[in-house]
mmCIF file of C-alpha atoms and ligand atoms in Angstrom:
data_model
loop_
_atom_site.group_PDB
_atom_site.id
_atom_site.type_symbol
_atom_site.label_atom_id
_atom_site.label_comp_id
_atom_site.label_asym_id
_atom_site.label_seq_id
_atom_site.Cartn_x
_atom_site.Cartn_y
_atom_site.Cartn_z
ATOM 1 C CA MET A 24 -39.376 -35.095 51.459
ATOM 2 C CA ASP A 25 -38.689 -32.904 48.471
ATOM 3 C CA ASP A 26 -37.506 -29.336 48.930
ATOM 4 C CA ASN A 27 -40.698 -27.730 47.698
ATOM 5 C CA THR A 28 -42.649 -27.224 50.916
ATOM 6 C CA THR A 29 -42.627 -25.206 54.110
ATOM 7 C CA THR A 30 -44.079 -28.140 56.082
ATOM 8 C CA LEU A 31 -40.837 -28.716 57.971
ATOM 9 C CA ALA A 32 -40.554 -25.163 59.230
ATOM 10 C CA ARG A 33 -44.083 -25.453 60.625
ATOM 11 C CA LEU A 34 -43.435 -28.894 62.157
ATOM 12 C CA LYS A 35 -40.336 -27.579 63.927
ATOM 13 C CA GLN A 36 -42.206 -24.602 65.226
ATOM 14 C CA ASN A 37 -45.391 -26.321 66.369
ATOM 15 C CA ILE A 38 -44.505 -29.960 67.133
ATOM 16 C CA ASN A 39 -40.867 -30.722 67.838
ATOM 17 C CA SER A 40 -37.809 -28.646 67.129
ATOM 18 C CA ASP A 41 -35.589 -31.777 66.898
ATOM 19 C CA ILE A 42 -37.257 -33.015 63.733
ATOM 20 C CA PHE A 43 -34.845 -32.854 60.840
ATOM 21 C CA LYS A 44 -35.470 -33.242 57.180
ATOM 22 C CA ARG A 45 -33.881 -35.772 54.885
ATOM 23 C CA SER A 46 -33.830 -34.681 51.293
ATOM 24 C CA ASP A 47 -35.046 -36.915 48.529
ATOM 25 C CA ARG A 48 -32.240 -38.416 46.467
ATOM 26 C CA ASN A 49 -34.020 -37.996 43.145
ATOM 27 C CA HIS A 50 -34.952 -34.385 43.734
ATOM 28 C CA GLN A 51 -31.377 -33.616 44.783
ATOM 29 C CA ARG A 52 -30.094 -35.230 41.647
ATOM 30 C CA LYS A 53 -32.494 -33.253 39.486
ATOM 31 C CA ASN A 54 -31.359 -30.017 41.123
ATOM 32 C CA ILE A 55 -27.722 -30.880 40.451
ATOM 33 C CA VAL A 56 -28.400 -31.715 36.818
ATOM 34 C CA SER A 57 -30.286 -28.464 36.284
ATOM 35 C CA ASP A 58 -27.450 -26.480 37.921
ATOM 36 C CA LEU A 59 -25.045 -28.058 35.451
ATOM 37 C CA TYR A 60 -27.327 -27.360 32.518
ATOM 38 C CA ARG A 61 -27.453 -23.691 33.536
ATOM 39 C CA LEU A 62 -23.655 -23.666 33.198
ATOM 40 C CA HIS A 63 -24.047 -25.489 29.891
ATOM 41 C CA GLU A 64 -26.067 -22.503 28.645
ATOM 42 C CA LYS A 65 -23.351 -20.110 29.860
ATOM 43 C CA HIS A 66 -20.431 -22.058 28.392
ATOM 44 C CA LYS A 67 -22.080 -22.999 25.147
ATOM 45 C CA GLY A 68 -19.971 -25.380 23.082
ATOM 46 C CA LYS A 69 -17.495 -25.965 25.918
ATOM 47 C CA LEU A 70 -19.427 -27.804 28.595
ATOM 48 C CA SER A 71 -20.880 -30.681 26.598
ATOM 49 C CA THR A 72 -23.754 -32.934 27.634
ATOM 50 C CA SER A 73 -21.383 -35.895 27.886
ATOM 51 C CA THR A 74 -19.249 -33.892 30.336
ATOM 52 C CA ILE A 75 -22.387 -33.123 32.332
ATOM 53 C CA SER A 76 -23.316 -36.789 32.536
ATOM 54 C CA TYR A 77 -19.712 -37.579 33.537
ATOM 55 C CA LEU A 78 -19.839 -35.068 36.387
ATOM 56 C CA THR A 79 -23.259 -36.221 37.596
ATOM 57 C CA LYS A 80 -22.069 -39.821 37.479
ATOM 58 C CA ASP A 81 -19.013 -38.960 39.596
ATOM 59 C CA LEU A 82 -21.206 -37.188 42.083
ATOM 60 C CA ASP A 83 -23.671 -40.120 42.122
ATOM 61 C CA TYR A 84 -20.860 -42.548 42.908
ATOM 62 C CA ALA A 85 -19.482 -40.302 45.627
ATOM 63 C CA ILE A 86 -22.907 -40.000 47.255
ATOM 64 C CA ALA A 87 -23.642 -43.737 46.980
ATOM 65 C CA GLN A 88 -20.253 -44.716 48.432
ATOM 66 C CA ASN A 89 -20.387 -42.297 51.338
ATOM 67 C CA LYS A 90 -23.804 -42.806 52.826
ATOM 68 C CA SER A 91 -23.967 -41.191 56.288
ATOM 69 C CA ARG A 92 -20.294 -40.103 56.029
ATOM 70 C CA ALA A 93 -20.658 -36.409 55.387
ATOM 71 C CA GLU A 94 -17.003 -35.543 56.064
ATOM 72 C CA GLN A 95 -15.680 -38.133 53.609
ATOM 73 C CA LEU A 96 -18.276 -37.160 51.018
ATOM 74 C CA SER A 97 -17.355 -33.526 51.281
ATOM 75 C CA GLN A 98 -13.671 -34.325 50.596
ATOM 76 C CA ASN A 99 -14.596 -36.475 47.607
ATOM 77 C CA ILE A 100 -16.808 -33.765 46.136
ATOM 78 C CA TYR A 101 -14.031 -31.176 46.541
ATOM 79 C CA SER A 102 -11.712 -33.373 44.484
ATOM 80 C CA ILE A 103 -14.071 -34.153 41.578
ATOM 81 C CA ILE A 104 -13.479 -30.966 39.585
ATOM 82 C CA PRO A 105 -9.656 -30.853 40.056
ATOM 83 C CA HIS A 106 -9.640 -34.593 39.139
ATOM 84 C CA SER A 107 -11.447 -33.939 35.858
ATOM 85 C CA PHE A 108 -9.038 -31.077 35.071
ATOM 86 C CA GLY A 109 -6.033 -33.350 35.678
ATOM 87 C CA ASP A 110 -5.034 -32.394 39.225
ATOM 88 C CA HIS A 111 -5.116 -35.634 41.224
ATOM 89 C CA SER A 112 -3.391 -34.367 44.374
ATOM 90 C CA LYS A 113 -6.642 -34.373 46.376
ATOM 91 C CA CYS A 114 -8.054 -37.614 44.934
ATOM 92 C CA ASP A 115 -8.794 -40.603 47.115
ATOM 93 C CA LEU A 116 -7.010 -43.784 46.038
ATOM 94 C CA SER A 117 -10.194 -45.792 46.488
ATOM 95 C CA TRP A 118 -11.774 -44.319 43.364
ATOM 96 C CA CYS A 119 -9.101 -42.499 41.356
ATOM 97 C CA ASN A 120 -6.957 -44.788 39.228
ATOM 98 C CA TYR A 121 -4.482 -42.076 38.269
ATOM 99 C CA HIS A 122 -1.977 -42.969 40.962
ATOM 100 C CA LYS A 123 -1.850 -46.617 39.863
ATOM 101 C CA ASP A 124 -0.484 -45.684 36.440
ATOM 102 C CA PRO A 125 0.037 -41.904 36.041
ATOM 103 C CA GLU A 126 1.706 -42.243 32.625
ATOM 104 C CA ASN A 127 -1.153 -43.976 30.856
ATOM 105 C CA TYR A 128 -4.105 -42.701 32.831
ATOM 106 C CA LYS A 129 -7.138 -41.696 30.792
ATOM 107 C CA HIS A 130 -10.571 -40.652 31.999
ATOM 108 C CA GLU A 131 -12.994 -43.417 31.222
ATOM 109 C CA SER A 132 -16.031 -41.304 30.477
ATOM 110 C CA LEU A 133 -14.723 -37.924 29.380
ATOM 111 C CA PRO A 134 -14.596 -37.253 25.632
ATOM 112 C CA TYR A 135 -11.423 -38.928 24.231
ATOM 113 C CA GLY A 136 -10.289 -39.599 27.815
ATOM 114 C CA ASN A 137 -8.805 -36.098 27.978
ATOM 115 C CA ASN A 138 -8.757 -33.736 30.943
ATOM 116 C CA LEU A 139 -11.161 -30.822 30.854
ATOM 117 C CA ASN A 140 -9.195 -27.681 30.107
ATOM 118 C CA VAL A 141 -11.323 -24.549 29.814
ATOM 119 C CA GLU A 142 -10.160 -22.192 32.584
ATOM 120 C CA GLU A 143 -13.312 -20.090 33.004
ATOM 121 C CA MET A 144 -15.351 -23.293 33.254
ATOM 122 C CA PHE A 145 -13.044 -24.497 36.049
ATOM 123 C CA ALA A 146 -13.920 -21.491 38.187
ATOM 124 C CA ASP A 147 -17.666 -21.900 37.716
ATOM 125 C CA LEU A 148 -17.660 -25.662 38.211
ATOM 126 C CA SER A 149 -15.482 -25.419 41.317
ATOM 127 C CA LYS A 150 -17.804 -22.820 42.789
ATOM 128 C CA LEU A 151 -20.804 -25.062 42.155
ATOM 129 C CA PHE A 152 -19.199 -28.226 43.530
ATOM 130 C CA ASP A 153 -17.931 -26.334 46.576
ATOM 131 C CA THR A 154 -21.526 -25.558 47.493
ATOM 132 C CA TYR A 155 -22.367 -29.274 47.191
ATOM 133 C CA ALA A 156 -19.376 -30.166 49.350
ATOM 134 C CA LYS A 157 -20.499 -27.673 51.995
ATOM 135 C CA ASN A 158 -23.939 -29.296 52.011
ATOM 136 C CA SER A 159 -22.508 -32.801 52.149
ATOM 137 C CA ASP A 160 -24.389 -33.664 55.349
ATOM 138 C CA LYS A 161 -27.624 -33.201 53.415
ATOM 139 C CA LEU A 162 -26.394 -35.258 50.476
ATOM 140 C CA ALA A 163 -24.924 -38.038 52.626
ATOM 141 C CA ASN A 164 -28.223 -38.520 54.425
ATOM 142 C CA CYS A 165 -30.542 -38.578 51.451
ATOM 143 C CA GLY A 166 -33.604 -40.726 51.563
ATOM 144 C CA SER A 167 -36.009 -41.668 48.847
ATOM 145 C CA SER A 168 -39.556 -40.397 48.720
ATOM 146 C CA GLN A 169 -40.296 -42.600 45.737
ATOM 147 C CA GLY A 170 -42.445 -45.011 47.761
ATOM 148 C CA ASN A 171 -44.555 -42.136 49.077
ATOM 149 C CA GLU A 172 -44.919 -40.595 45.667
ATOM 150 C CA SER A 173 -46.037 -43.892 44.211
ATOM 151 C CA LEU A 174 -48.671 -44.478 46.940
ATOM 152 C CA ASN A 175 -49.873 -40.925 46.475
ATOM 153 C CA GLN A 176 -50.205 -41.558 42.753
ATOM 154 C CA ILE A 177 -52.224 -44.752 43.281
ATOM 155 C CA ILE A 178 -54.606 -43.132 45.763
ATOM 156 C CA ALA A 179 -55.008 -40.099 43.509
ATOM 157 C CA LEU A 180 -56.284 -42.449 40.819
ATOM 158 C CA LYS A 181 -58.871 -43.990 43.169
ATOM 159 C CA ALA A 182 -59.888 -40.621 44.636
ATOM 160 C CA PRO A 183 -59.089 -37.992 42.002
ATOM 161 C CA LYS A 184 -58.313 -34.562 43.404
ATOM 162 C CA ALA A 185 -60.601 -32.905 40.882
ATOM 163 C CA LYS A 186 -63.611 -34.726 42.371
ATOM 164 C CA TYR A 187 -64.512 -33.972 45.953
ATOM 165 C CA PHE A 188 -64.432 -37.249 47.876
ATOM 166 C CA GLY A 189 -63.348 -35.625 51.130
ATOM 167 C CA SER A 190 -66.757 -35.920 52.742
ATOM 168 C CA SER A 191 -67.869 -39.009 50.911
ATOM 169 C CA GLU A 192 -68.366 -42.325 52.688
ATOM 170 C CA SER A 193 -66.433 -43.985 49.896
ATOM 171 C CA LEU A 194 -63.179 -42.193 50.765
ATOM 172 C CA PRO A 195 -61.922 -44.727 53.370
ATOM 173 C CA PHE A 196 -62.532 -47.544 50.874
ATOM 174 C CA ARG A 197 -60.714 -45.669 48.153
ATOM 175 C CA VAL A 198 -57.696 -45.061 50.369
ATOM 176 C CA CYS A 199 -57.704 -48.654 51.693
ATOM 177 C CA VAL A 200 -57.820 -50.044 48.178
ATOM 178 C CA GLY A 201 -54.882 -47.810 47.247
ATOM 179 C CA VAL A 202 -52.840 -49.096 50.195
ATOM 180 C CA PHE A 203 -53.765 -52.675 49.391
ATOM 181 C CA GLN A 204 -52.760 -52.277 45.762
ATOM 182 C CA LYS A 205 -49.424 -50.808 46.829
ATOM 183 C CA ASN A 206 -48.691 -53.678 49.240
ATOM 184 C CA GLU A 207 -50.208 -56.722 47.587
ATOM 185 C CA GLY A 208 -50.952 -55.911 43.986
ATOM 186 C CA ARG A 209 -54.299 -56.215 42.263
ATOM 187 C CA SER A 210 -55.363 -59.609 43.559
ATOM 188 C CA TYR A 211 -57.899 -57.828 45.786
ATOM 189 C CA ILE A 212 -60.245 -57.198 42.855
ATOM 190 C CA PRO A 213 -61.468 -60.815 42.367
ATOM 191 C CA GLN A 214 -61.588 -61.188 46.172
ATOM 192 C CA VAL A 215 -63.883 -58.176 46.507
ATOM 193 C CA TYR A 216 -66.167 -59.650 43.841
ATOM 194 C CA GLU A 217 -66.288 -62.978 45.635
ATOM 195 C CA ALA A 218 -66.995 -61.369 48.989
ATOM 196 C CA HIS A 219 -70.029 -59.740 47.414
ATOM 197 C CA LYS A 220 -71.168 -63.038 45.946
ATOM 198 C CA LEU A 221 -70.396 -61.904 42.444
ATOM 199 C CA SER A 222 -68.411 -64.162 40.197
ATOM 200 C CA PRO A 223 -65.332 -62.298 38.948
ATOM 201 C CA GLY A 224 -65.227 -62.288 35.165
ATOM 202 C CA LYS A 225 -62.661 -64.488 33.442
ATOM 203 C CA PHE A 226 -60.932 -61.468 31.972
ATOM 204 C CA THR A 227 -60.766 -59.659 35.307
ATOM 205 C CA VAL A 228 -58.912 -62.592 36.825
ATOM 206 C CA MET A 229 -56.647 -62.952 33.811
ATOM 207 C CA HIS A 230 -55.906 -59.247 33.674
ATOM 208 C CA THR A 231 -55.160 -58.853 37.384
ATOM 209 C CA SER A 232 -52.770 -61.791 37.432
ATOM 210 C CA LYS A 233 -51.080 -60.476 34.285
ATOM 211 C CA ILE A 234 -50.532 -57.057 35.831
ATOM 212 C CA ASP A 235 -49.263 -58.597 39.082
ATOM 213 C CA LYS A 236 -46.807 -60.752 37.164
ATOM 214 C CA LYS A 237 -45.496 -57.706 35.319
ATOM 215 C CA ARG A 238 -45.176 -55.877 38.622
ATOM 216 C CA LYS A 239 -43.087 -58.685 40.091
ATOM 217 C CA HIS A 240 -40.925 -58.788 36.984
ATOM 218 C CA ASP A 241 -40.436 -55.005 37.008
ATOM 219 C CA LYS A 242 -39.503 -55.080 40.671
ATOM 220 C CA VAL A 243 -36.740 -57.614 40.059
ATOM 221 C CA ASN A 244 -35.603 -55.686 37.009
ATOM 222 C CA ALA A 245 -35.471 -52.349 38.778
ATOM 223 C CA SER A 246 -32.333 -53.344 40.655
ATOM 224 C CA ASN A 247 -30.812 -55.632 38.052
ATOM 225 C CA ARG A 248 -27.582 -54.254 36.638
ATOM 226 C CA GLU A 249 -28.239 -55.282 33.037
ATOM 227 C CA ALA A 250 -31.748 -53.788 33.116
ATOM 228 C CA LYS A 251 -30.393 -50.560 34.590
ATOM 229 C CA ARG A 252 -27.888 -50.314 31.771
ATOM 230 C CA LYS A 253 -30.645 -50.917 29.207
ATOM 231 C CA ARG A 254 -32.765 -48.162 30.734
ATOM 232 C CA LEU A 255 -29.828 -45.788 30.565
ATOM 233 C CA VAL A 256 -29.151 -46.588 26.901
ATOM 234 C CA LYS A 257 -32.840 -46.128 26.082
ATOM 235 C CA LYS A 258 -32.891 -42.787 27.840
ATOM 236 C CA GLY A 259 -29.749 -41.706 25.985
ATOM 237 C CA LYS A 260 -31.328 -42.630 22.654
ATOM 238 C CA PHE A 261 -34.489 -40.732 23.540
ATOM 239 C CA ASN A 262 -32.536 -37.603 24.447
ATOM 240 C CA LEU A 263 -30.471 -37.816 21.291
ATOM 241 C CA ASN A 264 -33.587 -38.151 19.204
ATOM 242 C CA LEU A 265 -35.185 -35.226 21.027
ATOM 243 C CA LYS A 266 -32.077 -33.070 20.480
ATOM 244 C CA ALA A 267 -32.099 -33.882 16.761
ATOM 245 C CA LYS A 268 -35.765 -32.930 16.514
ATOM 246 C CA GLU A 269 -35.215 -29.712 18.464
ATOM 247 C CA ILE A 270 -32.503 -28.704 16.042
ATOM 248 C CA ARG A 271 -34.922 -29.236 13.145
ATOM 249 C CA GLU A 272 -38.111 -27.861 14.666
ATOM 250 C CA GLY A 273 -37.026 -25.700 17.589
ATOM 251 C CA VAL A 274 -38.108 -26.413 21.155
ATOM 252 C CA THR A 275 -41.808 -27.310 21.209
ATOM 253 C CA TYR A 276 -42.349 -28.201 24.853
ATOM 254 C CA ALA A 277 -40.764 -26.620 27.925
ATOM 255 C CA THR A 278 -41.901 -25.016 31.146
ATOM 256 C CA SER A 279 -43.728 -21.735 30.365
ATOM 257 C CA ILE A 280 -42.453 -21.684 26.802
ATOM 258 C CA SER A 281 -45.477 -19.701 25.636
ATOM 259 C CA ALA A 282 -45.580 -17.356 28.650
ATOM 260 C CA PRO A 283 -45.548 -13.689 27.534
ATOM 261 C CA ALA A 284 -42.000 -13.025 28.806
ATOM 262 C CA LYS A 285 -40.516 -15.878 26.855
ATOM 263 C CA SER A 286 -42.734 -15.948 23.841
ATOM 264 C CA SER A 287 -41.141 -12.862 22.323
ATOM 265 C CA GLU A 288 -37.837 -14.753 21.954
ATOM 266 C CA ASN A 289 -39.501 -17.817 20.542
ATOM 267 C CA VAL A 290 -42.124 -16.110 18.482
ATOM 268 C CA GLU A 291 -40.677 -17.476 15.261
ATOM 269 C CA ASP A 292 -40.584 -21.007 16.587
ATOM 270 C CA ILE A 293 -44.051 -21.206 18.029
ATOM 271 C CA SER A 294 -46.156 -19.066 15.736
ATOM 272 C CA HIS A 295 -45.282 -21.052 12.667
ATOM 273 C CA ILE A 296 -45.834 -24.781 12.534
ATOM 274 C CA PRO A 297 -42.898 -26.106 10.554
ATOM 275 C CA ASP A 298 -43.580 -27.767 7.239
ATOM 276 C CA PRO A 299 -43.804 -31.511 7.496
ATOM 277 C CA GLU A 300 -40.714 -33.496 6.738
ATOM 278 C CA PRO A 301 -40.959 -34.659 3.148
ATOM 279 C CA GLU A 302 -42.467 -38.112 3.269
ATOM 280 C CA VAL A 303 -40.128 -40.834 2.180
ATOM 281 C CA THR A 304 -41.675 -42.227 -0.949
ATOM 282 C CA GLU A 305 -40.173 -45.151 -2.705
ATOM 283 C CA ASP A 306 -39.511 -43.011 -5.738
ATOM 284 C CA PRO A 307 -40.510 -45.468 -8.475
ATOM 285 C CA VAL A 308 -38.347 -45.743 -11.546
ATOM 286 C CA SER A 309 -39.911 -45.395 -14.979
ATOM 287 C CA LEU A 310 -39.207 -48.454 -17.065
ATOM 288 C CA LYS A 311 -38.780 -48.294 -20.831
ATOM 289 C CA ASP A 312 -36.371 -50.657 -22.513
ATOM 290 C CA GLU A 313 -34.499 -51.635 -19.410
ATOM 291 C CA THR A 314 -32.389 -54.726 -19.095
ATOM 292 C CA PHE A 315 -33.112 -56.553 -15.899
ATOM 293 C CA VAL A 316 -30.173 -57.807 -13.934
ATOM 294 C CA TYR A 317 -30.970 -60.527 -11.432
ATOM 295 C CA PHE A 318 -28.759 -60.307 -8.437
ATOM 296 C CA ASP A 319 -28.584 -62.095 -5.110
ATOM 297 C CA LEU A 320 -28.687 -59.304 -2.609
ATOM 298 C CA GLU A 321 -30.006 -59.776 0.896
ATOM 299 C CA THR A 322 -30.446 -56.067 1.461
ATOM 300 C CA THR A 323 -29.829 -53.113 -0.844
ATOM 301 C CA GLY A 324 -28.428 -51.196 2.140
ATOM 302 C CA ILE A 325 -25.232 -53.269 2.103
ATOM 303 C CA LEU A 326 -24.690 -52.630 -1.611
ATOM 304 C CA THR A 327 -25.343 -48.899 -1.210
ATOM 305 C CA LYS A 328 -22.914 -48.665 1.717
ATOM 306 C CA ALA A 329 -20.235 -50.520 -0.253
ATOM 307 C CA LEU A 330 -20.724 -48.270 -3.295
ATOM 308 C CA GLN A 331 -20.450 -45.197 -1.117
ATOM 309 C CA ASN A 332 -17.362 -46.484 0.660
ATOM 310 C CA TYR A 333 -15.568 -47.007 -2.650
ATOM 311 C CA ASN A 334 -16.834 -43.697 -4.095
ATOM 312 C CA ILE A 335 -18.437 -45.334 -7.109
ATOM 313 C CA MET A 336 -22.011 -44.383 -6.378
ATOM 314 C CA LYS A 337 -22.216 -41.822 -9.229
ATOM 315 C CA ASN A 338 -21.006 -44.342 -11.801
ATOM 316 C CA PHE A 339 -23.356 -46.976 -10.494
ATOM 317 C CA GLU A 340 -26.333 -44.619 -10.775
ATOM 318 C CA LEU A 341 -25.530 -43.910 -14.414
ATOM 319 C CA LYS A 342 -25.716 -47.624 -15.170
ATOM 320 C CA CYS A 343 -28.474 -48.703 -12.786
ATOM 321 C CA GLY A 344 -31.945 -47.143 -12.810
ATOM 322 C CA GLY A 345 -33.099 -48.697 -9.573
ATOM 323 C CA PHE A 346 -34.230 -51.859 -7.847
ATOM 324 C CA ILE A 347 -37.391 -53.925 -7.756
ATOM 325 C CA TYR A 348 -38.682 -55.209 -4.452
ATOM 326 C CA THR A 349 -39.696 -58.758 -5.272
ATOM 327 C CA LEU A 350 -41.425 -59.480 -1.981
ATOM 328 C CA SER A 351 -43.993 -56.680 -2.313
ATOM 329 C CA LEU A 352 -44.305 -57.536 -6.015
ATOM 330 C CA THR A 353 -45.180 -61.184 -5.402
ATOM 331 C CA LYS A 354 -47.487 -60.178 -2.559
ATOM 332 C CA GLU A 355 -49.503 -58.054 -4.972
ATOM 333 C CA LEU A 356 -49.475 -60.642 -7.742
ATOM 334 C CA LEU A 357 -50.353 -63.609 -5.555
ATOM 335 C CA PRO A 358 -52.761 -62.382 -2.884
ATOM 336 C CA ASP A 359 -54.267 -65.874 -2.459
ATOM 337 C CA ARG A 360 -51.101 -67.156 -0.866
ATOM 338 C CA LYS A 361 -51.723 -64.842 2.052
ATOM 339 C CA THR A 362 -55.278 -66.085 2.568
ATOM 340 C CA ASN A 363 -54.055 -69.680 2.328
ATOM 341 C CA LYS A 364 -51.227 -68.894 4.737
ATOM 342 C CA GLN A 365 -48.600 -69.900 2.190
ATOM 343 C CA SER A 366 -45.124 -68.469 2.440
ATOM 344 C CA TYR A 367 -43.721 -65.770 0.153
ATOM 345 C CA ASN A 368 -40.136 -66.894 0.448
ATOM 346 C CA GLN A 369 -38.430 -67.431 -2.862
ATOM 347 C CA GLU A 370 -37.861 -71.128 -2.356
ATOM 348 C CA SER A 371 -41.545 -71.961 -1.912
ATOM 349 C CA LEU A 372 -42.644 -69.507 -4.640
ATOM 350 C CA VAL A 373 -40.277 -71.133 -7.147
ATOM 351 C CA LYS A 374 -41.399 -74.580 -6.073
ATOM 352 C CA ASP A 375 -45.114 -73.787 -6.393
ATOM 353 C CA ILE A 376 -45.072 -71.577 -9.482
ATOM 354 C CA VAL A 377 -42.133 -72.680 -11.623
ATOM 355 C CA GLY A 378 -42.367 -76.218 -10.307
ATOM 356 C CA ILE A 379 -38.692 -76.771 -9.507
ATOM 357 C CA ASN A 380 -36.610 -77.238 -6.392
ATOM 358 C CA TYR A 381 -33.355 -75.357 -6.147
ATOM 359 C CA ASP A 382 -30.539 -74.971 -3.700
ATOM 360 C CA ALA A 383 -31.256 -71.749 -1.806
ATOM 361 C CA HIS A 384 -27.679 -71.559 -0.567
ATOM 362 C CA ASN A 385 -26.244 -71.414 -4.034
ATOM 363 C CA ALA A 386 -26.137 -67.794 -5.234
ATOM 364 C CA ILE A 387 -26.295 -68.698 -8.933
ATOM 365 C CA GLY A 388 -29.195 -71.105 -8.443
ATOM 366 C CA ASP A 389 -30.858 -68.387 -6.448
ATOM 367 C CA VAL A 390 -30.741 -65.708 -9.141
ATOM 368 C CA GLN A 391 -31.542 -68.100 -11.987
ATOM 369 C CA SER A 392 -34.643 -69.352 -10.252
ATOM 370 C CA LEU A 393 -35.691 -65.772 -9.444
ATOM 371 C CA GLN A 394 -35.430 -64.939 -13.130
ATOM 372 C CA GLN A 395 -37.517 -68.008 -13.999
ATOM 373 C CA LEU A 396 -40.079 -67.012 -11.417
ATOM 374 C CA ILE A 397 -40.470 -63.462 -12.757
ATOM 375 C CA ASN A 398 -40.638 -64.764 -16.347
ATOM 376 C CA THR A 399 -43.265 -67.341 -15.437
ATOM 377 C CA LEU A 400 -45.348 -64.708 -13.663
ATOM 378 C CA LYS A 401 -45.282 -62.519 -16.828
ATOM 379 C CA VAL A 402 -45.318 -59.280 -14.846
ATOM 380 C CA SER A 403 -46.437 -56.159 -16.701
ATOM 381 C CA PRO A 404 -44.037 -53.173 -16.763
ATOM 382 C CA ARG A 405 -46.647 -51.076 -14.961
ATOM 383 C CA ILE A 406 -46.624 -53.448 -11.963
ATOM 384 C CA LEU A 407 -42.837 -53.705 -12.038
ATOM 385 C CA GLU A 408 -42.641 -49.928 -11.957
ATOM 386 C CA LYS A 409 -44.940 -49.808 -8.981
ATOM 387 C CA HIS A 410 -42.586 -51.978 -6.929
ATOM 388 C CA SER A 411 -39.386 -50.320 -8.029
ATOM 389 C CA PHE A 412 -37.316 -47.791 -6.132
ATOM 390 C CA SER A 413 -34.449 -45.596 -7.159
ATOM 391 C CA VAL A 414 -30.819 -45.903 -6.081
ATOM 392 C CA GLN A 415 -31.136 -42.497 -4.388
ATOM 393 C CA TYR A 416 -33.960 -43.880 -2.240
ATOM 394 C CA THR A 417 -31.639 -46.511 -0.788
ATOM 395 C CA VAL A 418 -29.078 -43.790 -0.063
ATOM 396 C CA TYR A 419 -31.754 -41.785 1.720
ATOM 397 C CA MET A 420 -32.871 -44.802 3.727
ATOM 398 C CA ILE A 421 -29.442 -45.704 5.046
ATOM 399 C CA SER A 422 -28.367 -42.143 5.818
HETATM 400 ZN ZN1 ZN B 7 -7.907 -38.237 40.326
#
C-alpha cells in the first residue's frame, strides 16, 4: 500500500486492530529521492545529482540486503553518511571495503572517488538518514504494490472511471477480462470469438500472439542484470537530455508550475515561448573557380576532430571551402537506380557508369575512380553547390 490513504486507520478502527501496513518499496524510494532533492536545492552546487544517486544506491543496497532485519538495517543506515564522509568506524565489513585496504580505498561511485567534505551538508544528511534509520522496521518490511497497480491499470482501461459502468451488467465481464489478461495474457480474445461462433480475424490472432510474446520477453528481461543496467543507462541519458533542455528553455513541465503562487517566479519562463533553436542547415558553399580535391574520407567528422585536436582548423578553413556529399548527389542525379533497387555504393556506381572495376580497399584507386565518376556524370556547379556543406557545418555537427 502506498502512504497516500487513510484506509489503514479505518481498517484498524473498524475491522481488526492487529492489521499492520507494509509500505510499498517504490513509493518509499521516491520519497527518499525527493527528500534528497530538497537538500539539493538547499545546498546548490554542493550536493550533486551523482552524489544523490550514490546515496540512494547505498540505501537501496542496505534495504535489499537486510530484508526483515530492521535492527541490522538501522545500523547500516546510520553508517552510510559517515562512510561517505570518510569515517568508517561504524561500517560493516560485509559491504565496506575500506578496512581491506585503508591506504588505497576510493569510493566507487562518488565523484573522483573522494570523500564528501562539506560540513553543513553532513549535518543535514545525517539528520535525514537518522530518520530513515529510526523507521528501519518500515523499510525492512517493504512490499511491492506494483502488481496491484498494474491490475488496476488494466481494469481501468476496460472500465474507464470517466464512464459509469458501476451499475452496468457488463462490469463483471470487464473486470474478469482484466484479471484474465493479467494472469494469462491476451490469448482470451480469439477464444471469446470462437465461443461466440465468430471466426477471429487473422490479424487479431497475429496481434495477440505478438503482444503475448513481447510480454514474456519483457518479463524475463525485467529481472535480467544486463537489461537492468541498460534501463538505468537509458534513464540517465534521458535525465541528462532533460537537464540540458531545461537549462536552455527553463522548466516547462512540473507539478503546479502554472499555479498562481508559483507562476509569479516563473512568469518569464512560461509567458514567452522561447525562439526555436536555429535549424541546422547544411550551409551550402558557393562555388566559383574552385579546385576539387578528391579525398578518401569515410566521415568528415573524423577529419574535423583531427583538425581541431591539432589546432589547425582555422588554416584548413582558409584553404578549404567545404565538402560535397557524393551520396546525396548521386541519389539526385540517378533517381532510377532507386526504383530499380540498384545500390548507390561507389563500387557499383563506378562499375555501371564509368564501366570499370576497381579495388575498393585501395585508397588511391578509390579517389581516382570517384573523380572519374564525377567527371563522367558532368555535374553542373549548381547541383554540386546544392550538395555541398561548409567546414563550419561539420564542426557544428560534431560538437
Ligand atoms: Zn566505510
